Tab-separated table of C-alpha atoms in Angstrom:
chain	number	residue	atom	x	y	z
A	1	UNK	CA	-12.994	47.727	-8.968
A	2	UNK	CA	-10.401	44.757	-7.706
A	3	UNK	CA	-10.566	41.147	-8.675
A	4	UNK	CA	-10.424	39.207	-5.844
A	5	UNK	CA	-7.568	36.665	-6.788
A	6	UNK	CA	-6.900	34.822	-3.382
A	7	UNK	CA	-9.553	32.843	-1.642
A	8	UNK	CA	-10.363	34.458	2.122
A	9	UNK	CA	-8.612	32.085	4.821
A	10	UNK	CA	-11.681	30.839	5.564
A	11	UNK	CA	-12.600	29.342	2.536
A	12	UNK	CA	-9.250	26.982	2.514
A	13	UNK	CA	-9.511	23.528	2.800
A	14	UNK	CA	-8.013	23.499	5.925
A	15	UNK	CA	-10.640	25.780	7.109
A	16	UNK	CA	-13.658	24.099	6.134
A	17	UNK	CA	-12.306	20.773	7.575
A	18	UNK	CA	-11.762	23.025	11.152
A	19	UNK	CA	-15.834	24.384	10.395
A	20	UNK	CA	-16.492	20.286	9.644
A	21	UNK	CA	-14.840	18.985	12.664
A	22	UNK	CA	-16.418	21.396	14.477
A	23	UNK	CA	-20.445	20.331	13.373
A	24	UNK	CA	-20.953	23.606	11.743
A	25	UNK	CA	-22.532	23.162	8.759
A	26	UNK	CA	-21.779	26.393	6.710
A	27	UNK	CA	-18.678	23.934	6.286
A	28	UNK	CA	-20.344	21.631	4.367
A	29	UNK	CA	-22.154	23.852	2.461
A	30	UNK	CA	-19.039	26.101	1.740
A	31	UNK	CA	-17.534	22.102	0.398
A	32	UNK	CA	-19.869	21.754	-1.314
A	33	UNK	CA	-19.298	25.033	-3.085
A	34	UNK	CA	-16.169	24.088	-3.712
A	35	UNK	CA	-16.486	20.413	-5.034
A	36	UNK	CA	-20.151	19.586	-5.703
A	37	UNK	CA	-19.768	19.744	-9.621
A	38	UNK	CA	-16.391	18.084	-9.243
A	39	UNK	CA	-17.917	15.159	-7.871
A	40	UNK	CA	-20.643	14.557	-10.070
A	41	UNK	CA	-18.641	14.704	-13.038
A	42	UNK	CA	-16.533	11.894	-11.526
A	43	UNK	CA	-19.422	9.773	-10.683
A	44	UNK	CA	-21.464	10.508	-14.243
A	45	UNK	CA	-18.370	9.625	-15.685
A	46	UNK	CA	-18.216	6.334	-13.846
A	47	UNK	CA	-21.892	5.864	-13.577
A	48	UNK	CA	-22.849	7.571	-16.548
A	49	UNK	CA	-26.643	8.293	-14.501
A	50	UNK	CA	-27.612	11.050	-13.376
A	51	UNK	CA	-29.537	9.930	-10.853
A	52	UNK	CA	-27.001	7.401	-9.604
A	53	UNK	CA	-24.225	10.169	-10.192
A	54	UNK	CA	-26.424	12.524	-7.595
A	55	UNK	CA	-27.761	9.729	-4.693
A	56	UNK	CA	-23.369	8.491	-4.979
A	57	UNK	CA	-22.617	12.399	-4.178
A	58	UNK	CA	-24.971	12.586	-1.690
A	59	UNK	CA	-23.881	9.649	-0.019
A	60	UNK	CA	-20.304	10.766	-0.247
A	61	UNK	CA	-20.966	14.163	1.586
A	62	UNK	CA	-23.191	13.189	3.817
A	63	UNK	CA	-20.172	10.026	4.855
A	64	UNK	CA	-17.595	13.328	5.171
A	65	UNK	CA	-20.144	14.679	7.552
A	66	UNK	CA	-20.573	12.009	9.357
A	67	UNK	CA	-16.930	10.749	9.772
A	68	UNK	CA	-15.544	14.445	10.211
A	69	UNK	CA	-13.976	14.477	13.588
A	70	UNK	CA	-11.656	12.084	11.929
A	71	UNK	CA	-10.740	13.799	8.926
A	72	UNK	CA	-7.067	14.792	9.455
A	73	UNK	CA	-5.963	17.475	6.976
A	74	UNK	CA	-2.280	16.771	7.133
A	75	UNK	CA	-3.106	12.927	5.933
A	76	UNK	CA	-4.467	14.523	2.579
A	77	UNK	CA	-6.583	17.186	0.917
A	78	UNK	CA	-10.783	17.210	1.308
A	79	UNK	CA	-10.622	17.482	-2.240
A	80	UNK	CA	-8.550	14.330	-2.830
A	81	UNK	CA	-10.615	12.004	-0.008
A	82	UNK	CA	-14.062	13.234	-1.283
A	83	UNK	CA	-13.088	12.177	-5.002
A	84	UNK	CA	-11.801	9.163	-4.280
A	85	UNK	CA	-15.041	7.937	-1.986
A	86	UNK	CA	-17.216	9.601	-5.002
A	87	UNK	CA	-15.154	7.062	-7.262
A	88	UNK	CA	-15.278	4.217	-5.229
A	89	UNK	CA	-18.904	4.428	-4.015
A	90	UNK	CA	-19.536	5.454	-7.987
A	91	UNK	CA	-17.699	1.723	-8.744
A	92	UNK	CA	-19.369	-0.008	-6.103
A	93	UNK	CA	-22.753	0.838	-7.583
A	94	UNK	CA	-21.638	-0.506	-10.752
A	95	UNK	CA	-20.645	-3.668	-9.038
A	96	UNK	CA	-23.944	-4.064	-7.635
A	97	UNK	CA	-22.434	-3.586	-4.276
A	98	UNK	CA	-24.492	-0.989	-2.588
A	99	UNK	CA	-27.788	-2.596	-4.067
A	100	UNK	CA	-28.871	-3.731	-1.188
A	101	UNK	CA	-28.674	0.204	0.177
A	102	UNK	CA	-30.455	1.381	-2.034
A	103	UNK	CA	-34.322	2.074	-1.413
A	104	UNK	CA	-36.744	0.458	-3.706
A	105	UNK	CA	-37.915	2.886	-6.615
A	106	UNK	CA	-41.423	3.403	-7.772
A	107	UNK	CA	-41.301	1.975	-11.531
A	108	UNK	CA	-43.114	3.140	-13.779
A	109	UNK	CA	-46.497	0.780	-15.394
A	110	UNK	CA	-46.525	2.560	-18.797
A	111	UNK	CA	-44.360	3.340	-21.120
A	112	UNK	CA	-44.604	7.347	-21.467
A	113	UNK	CA	-44.280	7.233	-17.307
A	114	UNK	CA	-41.134	5.400	-18.231
A	115	UNK	CA	-40.141	7.997	-20.242
A	116	UNK	CA	-38.136	7.797	-24.067
A	117	UNK	CA	-34.188	7.369	-22.283
A	118	UNK	CA	-35.319	4.647	-20.349
A	119	UNK	CA	-33.693	0.872	-21.910
A	120	UNK	CA	-32.901	-1.654	-19.921
A	121	UNK	CA	-31.267	-3.347	-23.092
A	122	UNK	CA	-29.261	-0.295	-23.192
A	123	UNK	CA	-28.208	-0.134	-19.295
A	124	UNK	CA	-27.481	-3.675	-19.435
A	125	UNK	CA	-24.534	-2.884	-22.841
A	126	UNK	CA	-23.616	-0.248	-20.957
A	127	UNK	CA	-23.059	-1.793	-17.547
A	128	UNK	CA	-20.522	-4.595	-19.644
A	129	UNK	CA	-19.011	-1.855	-21.227
A	130	UNK	CA	-17.592	0.356	-17.943
A	131	UNK	CA	-16.937	-3.481	-16.610
A	132	UNK	CA	-14.436	-3.582	-20.079
A	133	UNK	CA	-12.782	-0.542	-19.838
A	134	UNK	CA	-12.482	-1.030	-16.109
A	135	UNK	CA	-10.897	-4.516	-17.057
A	136	UNK	CA	-8.653	-2.808	-19.760
A	137	UNK	CA	-7.231	0.165	-17.096
A	138	UNK	CA	-6.579	-2.895	-14.985
A	139	UNK	CA	-3.946	-4.072	-17.943
A	140	UNK	CA	-2.297	-0.880	-18.097
A	141	UNK	CA	1.004	-0.749	-15.875
A	142	UNK	CA	0.690	1.761	-12.842
A	143	UNK	CA	2.260	4.772	-13.780
A	144	UNK	CA	-0.407	5.182	-16.964
A	145	UNK	CA	-3.195	3.632	-14.721
A	146	UNK	CA	-2.801	6.445	-12.613
A	147	UNK	CA	-2.243	9.354	-14.680
A	148	UNK	CA	-5.638	8.140	-16.708
A	149	UNK	CA	-7.932	7.861	-13.342
A	150	UNK	CA	-6.187	10.849	-12.561
A	151	UNK	CA	-7.318	12.874	-15.287
A	152	UNK	CA	-10.401	11.235	-16.372
A	153	UNK	CA	-12.000	9.806	-12.829
A	154	UNK	CA	-10.252	12.901	-10.673
A	155	UNK	CA	-10.581	15.732	-13.195
A	156	UNK	CA	-7.284	16.954	-12.544
A	157	UNK	CA	-5.470	18.347	-16.126
A	158	UNK	CA	-2.125	17.271	-16.693
A	159	UNK	CA	-0.236	19.578	-15.349
A	160	UNK	CA	-2.171	19.180	-12.119
A	161	UNK	CA	-1.000	15.081	-12.388
A	162	UNK	CA	2.507	16.271	-13.062
A	163	UNK	CA	2.475	18.296	-10.046
A	164	UNK	CA	1.256	15.737	-7.788
A	165	UNK	CA	3.133	13.122	-8.501
A	166	UNK	CA	6.297	15.060	-8.943
A	167	UNK	CA	6.945	14.537	-12.818
A	168	UNK	CA	7.748	16.702	-16.008
A	169	UNK	CA	4.398	17.207	-17.591
A	170	UNK	CA	5.954	15.773	-20.812
A	171	UNK	CA	6.158	12.720	-18.855
A	172	UNK	CA	2.668	12.505	-17.712
A	173	UNK	CA	2.035	13.400	-22.003
A	174	UNK	CA	3.642	10.213	-22.996
A	175	UNK	CA	2.452	8.284	-20.090
A	176	UNK	CA	-1.131	9.500	-21.168
A	177	UNK	CA	-0.859	9.010	-25.055
A	178	UNK	CA	0.758	5.579	-24.112
A	179	UNK	CA	-2.924	4.590	-21.796
A	180	UNK	CA	-4.515	5.577	-24.222
A	181	UNK	CA	-3.250	4.076	-27.455
A	182	UNK	CA	-3.073	0.890	-25.450
A	183	UNK	CA	-6.683	1.131	-24.169
A	184	UNK	CA	-8.087	1.926	-27.484
A	185	UNK	CA	-6.101	-1.914	-28.642
A	186	UNK	CA	-7.466	-3.415	-26.480
A	187	UNK	CA	-11.066	-1.714	-26.570
A	188	UNK	CA	-10.777	-2.668	-30.173
A	189	UNK	CA	-9.539	-5.806	-29.853
A	190	UNK	CA	-12.505	-6.779	-27.795
A	191	UNK	CA	-15.862	-5.211	-29.969
A	192	UNK	CA	-16.274	-1.694	-28.023
A	193	UNK	CA	-14.302	0.141	-30.387
A	194	UNK	CA	-15.148	0.163	-34.098
A	195	UNK	CA	-12.484	2.606	-35.924
A	196	UNK	CA	-14.302	1.086	-39.653
C-alpha cells in the first residue's frame, strides 16, 4: 500500500474556489475540512472564547460562501483570505463592533447554570489584556509586527513566513526574537507581565 504524498487535483485551492463559484456545497465542505481547524485556532488566539470563536468561524465561512462568485484565486489564496477574515472579524468582536449583529443569548438565572467558568470580571480583564497586547503589537516596526501576526494570528511557521515574505529564515527568526523582546518589555511596563 503506497502512501499518497500529493493532493488530488480536486482538493487544490483553485479547484475548491471553482467549486464555490459554481455554488457546489462540496467545495465548501472541502474548504472547511482543509482550513476549519486553523480558522478556529486563529479566532481562539484573538478571542480566547470557544463560543465566540465558533461564531466567528461560521460567519467567515458563510461570508466566503455568499461572496464566492467574486473570489479571484489569482489575487490571493483561499487560506489567506479566510484567515485574514477570521482575524479581522475576531478583532471586531473584541472591539464590540459586532455587538449589534449578535443575537441575544439566554442568561442563566442561577450560578449552577452559569457554570464555574463564567466570571464577568475575568472577561473584562481578559478584554483589557487583549487591548494592551494589540496596542503593543501596533508599536512594533512593520516587519516585526508582520512576522508576529503571521505566526500567532495566521498559524504560519517561521519557515512559511520566510517563504511568504521572501526573506531568509534567519531574518524571520531575528525579527521574531526582537519583536517578542519588545512585546515583553512593553507589557511588563504596563503591569501585564510580572517577572518576579
